[in-house]
Structures are given as C-alpha cells and as structure tokens.
Short mmCIF file of C-alpha atoms in Angstrom, two decimals:
data_model
loop_
_atom_site.label_atom_id
_atom_site.label_comp_id
_atom_site.label_asym_id
_atom_site.label_seq_id
_atom_site.Cartn_x
_atom_site.Cartn_y
_atom_site.Cartn_z
CA UNK D 1 -0.30 0.44 -0.49
CA UNK D 2 3.35 2.34 1.13
CA UNK D 3 4.75 1.53 -2.25
CA UNK D 4 1.23 1.90 -4.41
CA UNK D 5 0.59 5.41 -2.36
CA UNK D 6 3.77 6.59 -3.18
CA UNK D 7 3.25 5.97 -7.53
CA UNK D 8 0.44 7.54 -6.95
CA UNK D 9 1.44 10.42 -5.91
CA UNK D 10 3.94 10.59 -8.48
CA UNK D 11 2.33 10.98 -11.39
CA UNK D 12 -0.24 13.79 -9.45
CA UNK D 13 2.72 15.54 -9.15
CA UNK D 14 4.43 14.56 -12.95
CA UNK D 15 0.99 15.78 -13.96
CA UNK D 16 -0.53 18.58 -12.52
CA UNK D 17 3.50 20.08 -13.21
CA UNK D 18 2.76 19.17 -16.63
CA UNK D 19 -1.01 20.84 -16.94
CA UNK D 20 0.82 24.22 -16.35
CA UNK D 21 3.58 23.45 -18.63
CA UNK D 22 1.33 21.92 -21.60
CA UNK D 23 -0.97 25.97 -20.46
CA UNK D 24 2.23 28.03 -20.83
CA UNK D 25 3.20 25.99 -24.06
CA UNK D 26 0.51 27.04 -25.63
CA UNK D 27 -0.43 30.72 -24.35
CA UNK D 28 3.18 30.56 -25.69
CA UNK D 29 3.72 29.84 -28.74
CA UNK D 30 -0.25 31.86 -29.18
CA UNK D 31 1.62 34.62 -28.21
CA UNK D 32 5.21 34.60 -30.67
CA UNK D 33 2.64 34.83 -33.07
CA UNK D 34 0.68 38.04 -31.38
CA UNK D 35 3.74 39.84 -30.74
CA UNK D 36 6.83 38.92 -32.39
CA UNK D 37 8.05 42.49 -34.23
CA UNK D 38 7.45 39.59 -37.70
CA UNK D 39 5.37 38.75 -39.77
CA UNK D 40 3.15 35.37 -39.23
CA UNK D 41 4.90 34.76 -42.95
CA UNK D 42 8.60 35.36 -42.16
CA UNK D 43 7.48 33.55 -39.21
CA UNK D 44 6.98 30.24 -41.09
CA UNK D 45 9.78 31.08 -43.82
CA UNK D 46 12.07 31.63 -41.07
CA UNK D 47 11.16 27.58 -39.33
CA UNK D 48 11.55 26.26 -42.88
CA UNK D 49 14.83 27.98 -43.13
CA UNK D 50 16.25 26.21 -39.36
CA UNK D 51 14.92 23.09 -41.09
CA UNK D 52 15.97 23.14 -43.89
CA UNK D 53 19.98 24.16 -43.22
CA UNK D 54 18.99 21.63 -39.63
CA UNK D 55 18.58 18.98 -42.77
CA UNK D 56 21.23 19.60 -45.17
CA UNK D 57 23.79 19.54 -42.82
CA UNK D 58 22.99 16.42 -41.57
CA UNK D 59 22.94 15.47 -44.85
CA UNK D 60 26.19 15.64 -45.60
CA UNK D 61 28.37 15.68 -41.97
CA UNK D 62 26.68 13.02 -39.28
CA UNK D 63 26.93 12.98 -36.21
CA UNK D 64 30.86 14.56 -36.66
CA UNK D 65 29.31 17.82 -36.50
CA UNK D 66 26.09 19.17 -33.52
CA UNK D 67 24.94 21.68 -35.19
CA UNK D 68 21.51 24.33 -33.60
CA UNK D 69 20.21 26.39 -36.14
CA UNK D 70 18.41 29.77 -35.90
CA UNK D 71 16.73 31.35 -38.02
CA UNK D 72 15.20 35.54 -38.35
CA UNK D 73 13.93 37.75 -40.59
CA UNK D 74 17.09 35.56 -43.47
CA UNK D 75 19.42 35.61 -40.44
CA UNK D 76 20.62 32.41 -39.44
CA UNK D 77 22.72 31.57 -36.28
CA UNK D 78 24.72 28.60 -36.88
CA UNK D 79 26.37 27.67 -33.80
CA UNK D 80 27.85 24.18 -31.81
CA UNK D 81 30.77 21.85 -32.42
CA UNK D 82 32.64 20.67 -36.20
CA UNK D 83 35.22 17.70 -35.26
CA UNK D 84 36.93 20.14 -38.06
CA UNK D 85 37.94 23.41 -39.37
CA UNK D 86 37.38 22.57 -43.66
CA UNK D 87 33.64 21.25 -41.80
CA UNK D 88 32.52 24.75 -40.59
CA UNK D 89 33.49 26.26 -44.41
CA UNK D 90 31.29 23.83 -45.33
CA UNK D 91 28.64 24.22 -43.21
CA UNK D 92 28.56 28.63 -43.96
CA UNK D 93 28.43 27.62 -47.61
CA UNK D 94 25.74 25.30 -47.16
CA UNK D 95 23.18 27.41 -44.62
CA UNK D 96 24.21 30.72 -47.20
CA UNK D 97 23.12 28.63 -50.61
CA UNK D 98 19.14 27.90 -49.17
CA UNK D 99 16.58 29.73 -50.97
CA UNK D 100 15.62 32.80 -48.29
CA UNK D 101 18.81 33.31 -46.76
CA UNK D 102 19.77 36.33 -46.33
CA UNK D 103 23.18 36.38 -44.48
CA UNK D 104 24.91 33.79 -42.10
CA UNK D 105 27.15 33.73 -38.60
CA UNK D 106 28.73 30.33 -38.43
CA UNK D 107 30.03 30.12 -34.56
CA UNK D 108 30.28 26.73 -34.81
CA UNK D 109 34.02 26.01 -32.38
CA UNK D 110 36.40 23.78 -34.82
CA UNK D 111 36.83 21.12 -31.64
CA UNK D 112 38.44 17.84 -30.92
CA UNK D 113 34.83 16.16 -29.44
CA UNK D 114 31.45 17.81 -29.57
CA UNK D 115 30.29 19.39 -26.06
CA UNK D 116 28.61 16.71 -23.40
CA UNK D 117 25.69 16.55 -21.64
CA UNK D 118 26.15 18.43 -19.03
CA UNK D 119 27.25 20.88 -21.02
CA UNK D 120 24.75 21.19 -22.85
CA UNK D 121 21.65 21.19 -20.66
CA UNK D 122 23.77 24.04 -18.62
CA UNK D 123 22.66 25.78 -22.01
CA UNK D 124 19.26 24.68 -22.38
CA UNK D 125 19.22 26.33 -18.66
CA UNK D 126 20.59 29.99 -19.40
CA UNK D 127 18.51 29.98 -22.24
CA UNK D 128 15.38 29.63 -19.68
CA UNK D 129 17.51 31.68 -16.93
CA UNK D 130 18.04 34.56 -19.90
CA UNK D 131 14.38 34.04 -21.38
CA UNK D 132 12.89 34.90 -17.79
CA UNK D 133 14.97 37.30 -17.43
CA UNK D 134 13.70 39.15 -19.89
CA UNK D 135 10.51 38.74 -20.01
CA UNK D 136 10.97 40.54 -16.70
CA UNK D 137 11.73 43.42 -16.93
CA UNK D 138 11.14 46.24 -17.90
CA UNK D 139 10.60 48.10 -22.25
CA UNK D 140 12.86 44.62 -23.38
CA UNK D 141 9.54 43.44 -26.27
CA UNK D 142 10.91 39.80 -24.93
CA UNK D 143 8.62 37.70 -27.34
CA UNK D 144 10.65 39.39 -29.54
CA UNK D 145 13.29 38.40 -28.57
CA UNK D 146 15.60 34.38 -29.88
CA UNK D 147 17.85 33.29 -27.26
CA UNK D 148 20.00 30.96 -28.04
CA UNK D 149 22.58 29.75 -26.12
CA UNK D 150 26.36 27.24 -26.75
CA UNK D 151 29.11 26.70 -24.96
CA UNK D 152 27.11 29.36 -21.79
CA UNK D 153 27.77 32.22 -24.44
CA UNK D 154 24.25 33.69 -25.11
CA UNK D 155 23.00 35.43 -28.72
CA UNK D 156 19.82 37.21 -28.90
CA UNK D 157 18.55 37.51 -31.94
CA UNK D 158 15.35 39.57 -32.88
CA UNK D 159 13.53 42.86 -34.71
CA UNK D 160 14.66 45.80 -32.01
CA UNK D 161 15.31 49.40 -31.47
CA UNK D 162 18.64 50.32 -29.85
CA UNK D 163 18.24 50.92 -27.11
CA UNK D 164 15.81 47.81 -26.68
CA UNK D 165 18.67 45.59 -27.82
CA UNK D 166 20.41 47.30 -25.65
CA UNK D 167 18.63 47.45 -22.09
CA UNK D 168 18.28 43.36 -23.66
CA UNK D 169 21.98 42.49 -23.31
CA UNK D 170 22.65 43.74 -20.69
CA UNK D 171 19.97 41.75 -19.14
CA UNK D 172 21.76 38.52 -19.72
CA UNK D 173 25.13 39.55 -19.57
CA UNK D 174 23.49 39.36 -15.41
CA UNK D 175 22.10 36.48 -15.24
CA UNK D 176 24.16 34.04 -13.51
CA UNK D 177 26.90 31.76 -16.11
CA UNK D 178 26.83 33.85 -18.78
CA UNK D 179 30.38 33.72 -19.99
CA UNK D 180 29.40 36.57 -23.58
CA UNK D 181 26.76 38.12 -25.57
CA UNK D 182 26.65 37.71 -27.93
CA UNK D 183 24.25 40.80 -30.60
CA UNK D 184 22.82 40.15 -33.90
CA UNK D 185 19.56 42.68 -33.53
CA UNK D 186 18.61 43.69 -36.49
CA UNK D 187 17.86 47.43 -35.64
CA UNK D 188 13.77 48.99 -35.94
CA UNK D 189 13.89 52.75 -35.44
CA UNK D 190 11.07 53.20 -32.48
CA UNK D 191 8.30 54.24 -35.11
CA UNK D 192 8.47 51.23 -36.30
CA UNK D 193 8.67 49.35 -33.11
CA UNK D 194 4.96 50.28 -32.72
#
C-alpha cells in the first residue's frame, strides 16, 4: 500500500506539473505570433529555413558535427561543434545556399570532441534563465527576441530598437553562468517598433 500510494502521489505531481507547461506552451506559442514583430509569413519562413539547413548539414556530416540552427528574418545563426575546420566552412556554404537565407553567422566551435550532455543541459538552463530575465525586465520586448546559448555564450536575435537591444544584452549579461552575450539584432527605429 505504501508503494502504491507513493507511485500515485508521484503521478499526480507529474500530471500537475505538466498541465501548466502545456497551457504555458500553448499560450507562449500564441503569444509569439501575436507580439512577434515579424509577420506570420516570415516566422513560418524562418522555421522552414531552420529545418532545411539542419537537415542539409545532418545529411552531409552526420555525427561529426553538432549544430543548432536559428533563423530570424532570414539571418541564420549556426552554433555547435565541428570536429574539423573544413566542415565549418562547408556549413556556412550549405546555410548560405539555402533558399531565403540573407546572411549566415557561423559560430560553430572547432573542437576535438562535441559538447557533453552536462554542457548542453547547462546551455538549456542558461537560455531559460535569460528568457525569464528578459520577460521580467521593463522596456524589453521579450517576445520579439530569440535566445540561443552554446557553451555558455548567449546569442540574441530580433527586431529591436537600439535601446531595447542594449537593455536586453545588459540584462542577459547579468544572468549567472553567462560567459558572453553576442547581439545579432536587426535594429529598427522607435516608430517601426510601434
């Protein structure tokens, strides 16, 4: 009976934990479309770019690279690890030849071995903390900013005013565990932001 009781209480805790995540996830998805400064069409285009570039790189290199692709307004950020310098150059070429890509920022690290599970988990945790910080900091349009983290370096992308970008970078830099913040913003005027 004690084992059954513990199992049931654990299940209830898990289920209760999932409901807010599911609701929050749905709300977040809807919110992104509603407050993202990109058009819905551009958001779809960016997701399509991410999938195409990732698939092309995976097909070409398999497990010899670990990449994450982020696209914002056709600007592609590639982060991750490569086991050879020649692969890094080819990754840039693959990404830049993908339809609708305007430019590529290749931040892939040339390494002897790819990041460990612990490093990847830490990056996920840092991204979560940065997103929370941006969402709770005044004058930062957090829903228009995309956050990517690789080896504790935070990359920020989005359509922001100069002031919004500076505030976001300063807030992100204060998050524990962040080594550096790279701004890949597309700067717009305050009138365009409204």
